[in-house]
């Protein structure tokens, strides 16, 4: 592996890469690459993909009790976030049970950064996705390996959670091609761990339940230990794809491994491939991960399609090309 940064020496904040976390504080409006002018946050310089809402990912949240209309029995909780555009000042984003542990997006981010710091690997925060209910935070580790000279790839830590129960709390490794900032998600080829949003039982710990739950999560995040092996295998798969010219038979066989991806999405991948990529299966791989990583209005489906695409092509590489 090549290490781009020395974890023992913090780099200047202007580069954004560090073995700890250095963030800039700003006043006035901050211009982020994907969303234009928004209120300032400590995350100046990180790409934020926001869809369906202009609300900050770190807006305060409330867990409000709900009761049965007739008996008055507690039936659960409504999850609400502050929204100045709403007549009530709040937006309803989902309902959860009374035992549901609601972590704020800011807490999810703090946990991810703590994991990255404890890993001892140089890193930088790179991207956030937020659609009003689902939240994704990505940290890039700066240890890399080359597919070929000048084409460095590495790993990122992707952390996902949601306010509406559509995403479990999950931390995973994912592949990253640095020359084009493409991310490659795969539950099959990269370590992943997920947890339900449930508070520990009262007998499990004497401390605050939220802190006990976070401790369990941190202890369970052994994905970092898999990083060296996952990166090496990722590079092996990419080299196999690069060695395979784009022939009719290769395309048909690889295409057959992507049954869950819709035809319109596949058409976008082919369009990207024809216009910008080399005539190999590696070119096809880069076309697909580019489409799923750089869509102007990303959705939750882009993450599942990325997983299916990456798993399908890497699986084909090891089974048919190795």
Coordinates of C-alpha atoms in Angstrom, one line a residue:
X1 CA 0.0 0.0 0.0
X2 CA 1.0 3.6 -0.6
X3 CA 0.2 6.0 2.2
X4 CA -0.6 9.5 1.0
X5 CA -0.4 11.1 4.5
X6 CA 1.5 10.5 7.7
X7 CA -1.0 9.8 10.4
X8 CA 1.4 11.2 13.0
X9 CA 1.6 14.6 11.4
X10 CA -1.6 16.6 11.0
X11 CA -1.8 18.3 7.6
X12 CA -3.0 21.8 7.1
X13 CA -6.7 22.2 7.2
X14 CA -6.7 23.6 3.7
X15 CA -6.1 20.1 2.4
X16 CA -8.7 18.6 4.6
X17 CA -6.8 15.4 5.1
X18 CA -5.8 14.4 8.6
X19 CA -5.4 11.7 11.1
X20 CA -7.8 13.6 13.4
X21 CA -10.6 15.9 12.4
X22 CA -9.9 19.5 11.4
X23 CA -12.9 21.5 10.3
X24 CA -13.3 25.2 9.3
X25 CA -15.7 27.6 11.0
X26 CA -17.3 30.1 8.7
X27 CA -19.7 33.1 8.8
X28 CA -22.3 34.0 6.3
X29 CA -23.4 31.6 3.6
X30 CA -21.3 28.7 2.7
X31 CA -21.1 27.6 -0.9
X32 CA -21.1 23.8 -1.2
X33 CA -20.5 22.1 -4.5
X34 CA -23.8 20.4 -4.9
X35 CA -26.3 22.6 -3.1
X36 CA -25.3 26.2 -3.6
X37 CA -25.8 28.7 -0.7
X38 CA -26.9 27.3 2.6
X39 CA -26.5 28.3 6.2
X40 CA -22.9 27.9 7.5
X41 CA -22.0 24.6 9.2
X42 CA -18.7 23.3 10.5
X43 CA -18.6 21.0 7.4
X44 CA -17.5 23.7 5.0
X45 CA -15.8 22.1 2.0
X46 CA -17.5 18.7 2.3
X47 CA -19.8 17.7 -0.6
X48 CA -23.4 17.5 0.6
X49 CA -26.0 15.8 -1.7
X50 CA -29.4 16.9 -0.6
X51 CA -32.6 16.0 -2.3
X52 CA -36.3 16.8 -1.7
X53 CA -35.5 19.3 1.0
X54 CA -33.3 22.3 1.7
X55 CA -33.0 21.5 5.4
X56 CA -29.6 21.1 7.0
X57 CA -28.6 17.5 7.8
X58 CA -27.9 18.6 11.3
X59 CA -31.2 20.3 12.1
X60 CA -32.5 19.5 15.6
X61 CA -34.8 16.5 15.9
X62 CA -37.7 15.7 18.3
X63 CA -39.2 12.3 19.3
X64 CA -42.8 13.2 20.2
X65 CA -45.1 10.7 22.0
X66 CA -48.2 9.5 20.1
X67 CA -51.2 8.0 21.8
X68 CA -54.2 5.8 20.8
X69 CA -57.2 8.0 20.0
X70 CA -59.7 6.1 22.1
X71 CA -57.7 4.6 25.0
X72 CA -55.0 7.2 25.2
X73 CA -52.4 4.4 25.4
X74 CA -48.9 5.3 24.3
X75 CA -48.5 3.9 20.8
X76 CA -45.1 5.1 19.8
X77 CA -43.3 8.3 18.9
X78 CA -43.4 10.7 15.9
X79 CA -40.0 11.8 14.6
X80 CA -40.0 15.5 13.7
X81 CA -37.3 17.9 12.5
X82 CA -37.4 21.7 12.6
X83 CA -38.5 23.2 9.3
X84 CA -39.0 27.0 9.0
X85 CA -41.0 26.5 5.8
X86 CA -43.7 24.5 7.6
X87 CA -46.7 26.3 9.1
X88 CA -46.0 24.5 12.4
X89 CA -42.2 24.9 12.3
X90 CA -41.7 21.2 12.2
X91 CA -41.8 18.4 9.6
X92 CA -42.9 14.9 10.3
X93 CA -40.4 12.3 8.9
X94 CA -41.5 9.0 10.4
X95 CA -42.9 7.0 13.4
X96 CA -40.9 4.7 15.7
X97 CA -41.6 2.5 18.7
X98 CA -40.9 3.6 22.3
X99 CA -37.7 1.4 22.4
X100 CA -36.3 2.9 19.2
X101 CA -33.0 4.7 19.9
X102 CA -33.0 7.8 17.8
X103 CA -29.5 9.0 17.0
X104 CA -29.2 12.4 15.4
X105 CA -27.3 12.8 12.2
X106 CA -24.6 14.7 14.1
X107 CA -24.2 11.8 16.5
X108 CA -23.9 9.4 13.6
X109 CA -21.2 11.6 12.1
X110 CA -19.4 11.9 15.4
X111 CA -19.3 8.1 15.8
X112 CA -17.9 7.6 12.3
X113 CA -15.2 10.2 12.9
X114 CA -14.3 8.5 16.2
X115 CA -14.0 5.2 14.5
X116 CA -11.7 6.7 11.8
X117 CA -9.5 8.4 14.4
X118 CA -9.2 5.1 16.4
X119 CA -8.2 3.3 13.2
X120 CA -4.9 5.2 13.1
X121 CA -5.2 5.6 9.3
X122 CA -5.0 9.0 7.7
X123 CA -8.4 10.1 6.5
X124 CA -10.6 13.0 5.5
X125 CA -14.4 13.5 5.5
X126 CA -15.6 13.7 1.9
X127 CA -19.4 13.4 1.3
X128 CA -22.8 13.6 3.0
X129 CA -26.1 12.4 1.6
X130 CA -29.4 13.6 3.2
X131 CA -32.9 13.4 1.8
X132 CA -34.8 14.6 4.9
X133 CA -35.1 11.1 6.4
X134 CA -32.0 9.1 5.3
X135 CA -28.5 10.2 6.1
X136 CA -25.2 8.9 4.8
X137 CA -21.7 10.1 5.8
X138 CA -18.5 9.1 4.0
X139 CA -14.9 9.3 5.2
X140 CA -12.0 8.6 2.8
X141 CA -9.0 6.7 4.1
X142 CA -5.8 7.9 2.4
X143 CA -3.9 4.6 2.1
X144 CA -4.0 3.6 -1.6
X145 CA -3.0 0.9 -4.0
X146 CA -2.6 1.3 -7.8
X147 CA -4.6 -0.5 -10.4
X148 CA -1.9 0.8 -12.7
X149 CA 0.5 3.7 -12.5
X150 CA -1.4 6.9 -11.8
X151 CA -4.7 5.2 -11.0
X152 CA -4.9 5.0 -7.3
X153 CA -7.8 3.4 -5.4
X154 CA -8.5 3.1 -1.7
X155 CA -11.3 2.5 0.8
X156 CA -13.9 4.7 2.5
X157 CA -16.0 4.3 5.6
X158 CA -19.6 4.7 4.7
X159 CA -22.1 5.2 7.6
X160 CA -25.8 5.2 7.1
X161 CA -28.8 5.8 9.3
X162 CA -32.4 7.1 9.1
X163 CA -35.1 8.8 11.0
X164 CA -37.9 6.8 9.4
X165 CA -36.5 3.2 9.9
X166 CA -35.9 2.8 6.1
X167 CA -32.2 2.4 6.8
X168 CA -30.7 0.6 9.7
X169 CA -27.6 2.1 11.4
X170 CA -24.8 0.7 9.3
X171 CA -21.1 1.1 8.9
X172 CA -19.2 -0.5 6.0
X173 CA -16.1 -0.2 3.9
X174 CA -16.5 0.8 0.3
X175 CA -14.1 1.1 -2.6
X176 CA -12.9 4.5 -3.8
X177 CA -11.3 5.5 -7.1
X178 CA -9.6 8.8 -6.4
X179 CA -8.9 10.0 -9.9
X180 CA -12.7 10.4 -10.5
X181 CA -14.1 10.3 -6.9
X182 CA -16.2 7.2 -7.7
X183 CA -17.5 5.1 -4.8
X184 CA -18.1 1.4 -5.1
X185 CA -20.4 -0.2 -2.5
X186 CA -20.6 -3.9 -2.0
X187 CA -21.9 -5.9 0.9
X188 CA -20.3 -9.0 -0.7
X189 CA -16.8 -7.7 -1.1
X190 CA -16.4 -5.1 1.7
X191 CA -16.8 -5.6 5.4
X192 CA -20.1 -4.3 6.8
X193 CA -21.8 -4.3 10.2
X194 CA -25.3 -3.1 11.0
X195 CA -27.3 -2.6 14.2
X196 CA -31.0 -2.1 15.0
X197 CA -32.0 1.2 16.6
X198 CA -32.9 -0.4 19.9
X199 CA -31.9 0.7 23.4
X200 CA -30.1 -2.0 25.5
X201 CA -32.2 -3.6 28.3
X202 CA -32.0 -1.9 31.7
X203 CA -30.0 -4.8 33.0
X204 CA -27.4 -4.5 30.3
X205 CA -25.7 -1.4 31.6
X206 CA -26.0 1.0 34.5
X207 CA -25.1 4.1 32.5
X208 CA -27.2 6.1 30.0
X209 CA -28.8 3.8 27.5
X210 CA -27.7 5.9 24.5
X211 CA -24.1 5.8 25.6
X212 CA -24.3 2.1 26.2
X213 CA -25.7 1.5 22.7
X214 CA -22.9 3.7 21.2
X215 CA -20.4 1.6 23.0
X216 CA -21.8 -1.6 21.6
X217 CA -21.6 -0.1 18.1
X218 CA -18.0 1.0 18.5
X219 CA -17.0 -2.4 19.8
X220 CA -18.8 -4.1 16.9
X221 CA -17.1 -2.0 14.2
X222 CA -14.4 -4.5 13.3
X223 CA -14.7 -3.5 9.6
X224 CA -11.5 -1.5 9.8
X225 CA -9.6 -4.6 10.6
X226 CA -10.6 -6.0 7.2
X227 CA -9.4 -2.9 5.4
X228 CA -6.0 -4.2 4.1
X229 CA -7.4 -7.5 2.8
X230 CA -10.5 -5.8 1.3
X231 CA -8.4 -3.2 -0.5
X232 CA -6.0 -5.8 -1.9
X233 CA -8.9 -7.9 -3.2
X234 CA -10.6 -4.8 -4.6
X235 CA -7.5 -4.0 -6.6
X236 CA -7.2 -7.6 -7.8
X237 CA -10.8 -7.5 -9.1
X238 CA -10.3 -4.1 -10.9
X239 CA -7.1 -5.4 -12.6
X240 CA -9.0 -8.4 -13.8
X241 CA -11.7 -6.2 -15.3
X242 CA -9.1 -4.0 -16.9
X243 CA -7.5 -7.0 -18.6
X244 CA -10.9 -7.9 -20.2
X245 CA -11.7 -6.1 -23.5
X246 CA -15.3 -5.1 -24.0
X247 CA -16.5 -7.9 -26.3
X248 CA -20.1 -8.9 -27.0
X249 CA -19.7 -12.1 -24.8
X250 CA -18.2 -10.2 -21.9
X251 CA -20.9 -7.6 -22.0
X252 CA -23.7 -10.1 -22.2
X253 CA -22.3 -12.2 -19.3
X254 CA -21.6 -9.2 -17.1
X255 CA -25.0 -7.7 -17.9
X256 CA -26.7 -10.9 -16.8
X257 CA -25.4 -10.3 -13.3
X258 CA -27.4 -7.0 -12.9
X259 CA -31.0 -8.2 -12.9
X260 CA -32.2 -5.7 -10.2
X261 CA -31.0 -2.6 -12.0
X262 CA -33.6 -1.0 -14.3
X263 CA -33.2 -0.6 -18.0
X264 CA -33.2 3.2 -17.9
X265 CA -30.4 3.2 -15.3
X266 CA -28.4 0.7 -17.4
X267 CA -28.9 3.0 -20.4
X268 CA -27.3 5.8 -18.4
X269 CA -24.3 3.6 -17.6
X270 CA -23.8 2.7 -21.2
X271 CA -24.1 6.3 -22.3
X272 CA -21.4 7.2 -19.8
X273 CA -19.2 4.3 -20.9
X274 CA -19.5 5.2 -24.6
X275 CA -18.7 8.8 -24.1
X276 CA -16.0 8.7 -21.5
X277 CA -14.5 5.3 -20.7
X278 CA -11.9 2.9 -22.0
X279 CA -13.2 -0.2 -24.0
X280 CA -12.8 -2.7 -21.2
X281 CA -14.9 -4.1 -18.4
X282 CA -13.0 -1.7 -16.1
X283 CA -14.3 1.1 -18.3
X284 CA -17.8 -0.2 -17.8
X285 CA -17.2 -0.5 -14.0
X286 CA -16.0 3.1 -13.9
X287 CA -19.0 4.2 -15.9
X288 CA -21.5 2.6 -13.5
X289 CA -19.9 3.8 -10.3
X290 CA -19.6 7.3 -11.8
X291 CA -23.4 7.4 -12.5
X292 CA -24.2 6.2 -9.0
X293 CA -21.7 8.5 -7.2
X294 CA -22.3 11.8 -9.1
X295 CA -26.0 12.0 -9.9
X296 CA -27.1 15.6 -9.3
X297 CA -30.2 14.5 -7.4
X298 CA -29.1 11.3 -5.7
X299 CA -31.7 9.0 -4.1
X300 CA -31.5 6.0 -1.8
X301 CA -31.9 3.8 -4.9
X302 CA -28.4 5.0 -6.1
X303 CA -26.9 3.2 -3.1
X304 CA -28.7 -0.1 -3.7
X305 CA -27.9 0.1 -7.4
X306 CA -24.3 0.8 -6.7
X307 CA -24.1 -2.3 -4.5
X308 CA -25.7 -4.5 -7.1
X309 CA -23.5 -3.2 -9.9
X310 CA -20.2 -3.4 -7.9
X311 CA -21.0 -6.9 -6.5
X312 CA -22.1 -8.1 -10.0
X313 CA -19.0 -6.9 -11.9
X314 CA -16.5 -7.9 -9.2
X315 CA -18.2 -11.3 -8.9
X316 CA -17.9 -11.7 -12.6
X317 CA -14.2 -10.8 -12.5
X318 CA -13.3 -13.4 -9.9
X319 CA -15.5 -16.2 -11.3
X320 CA -15.1 -15.7 -15.0
X321 CA -11.8 -13.8 -15.6
X322 CA -9.6 -15.1 -12.8

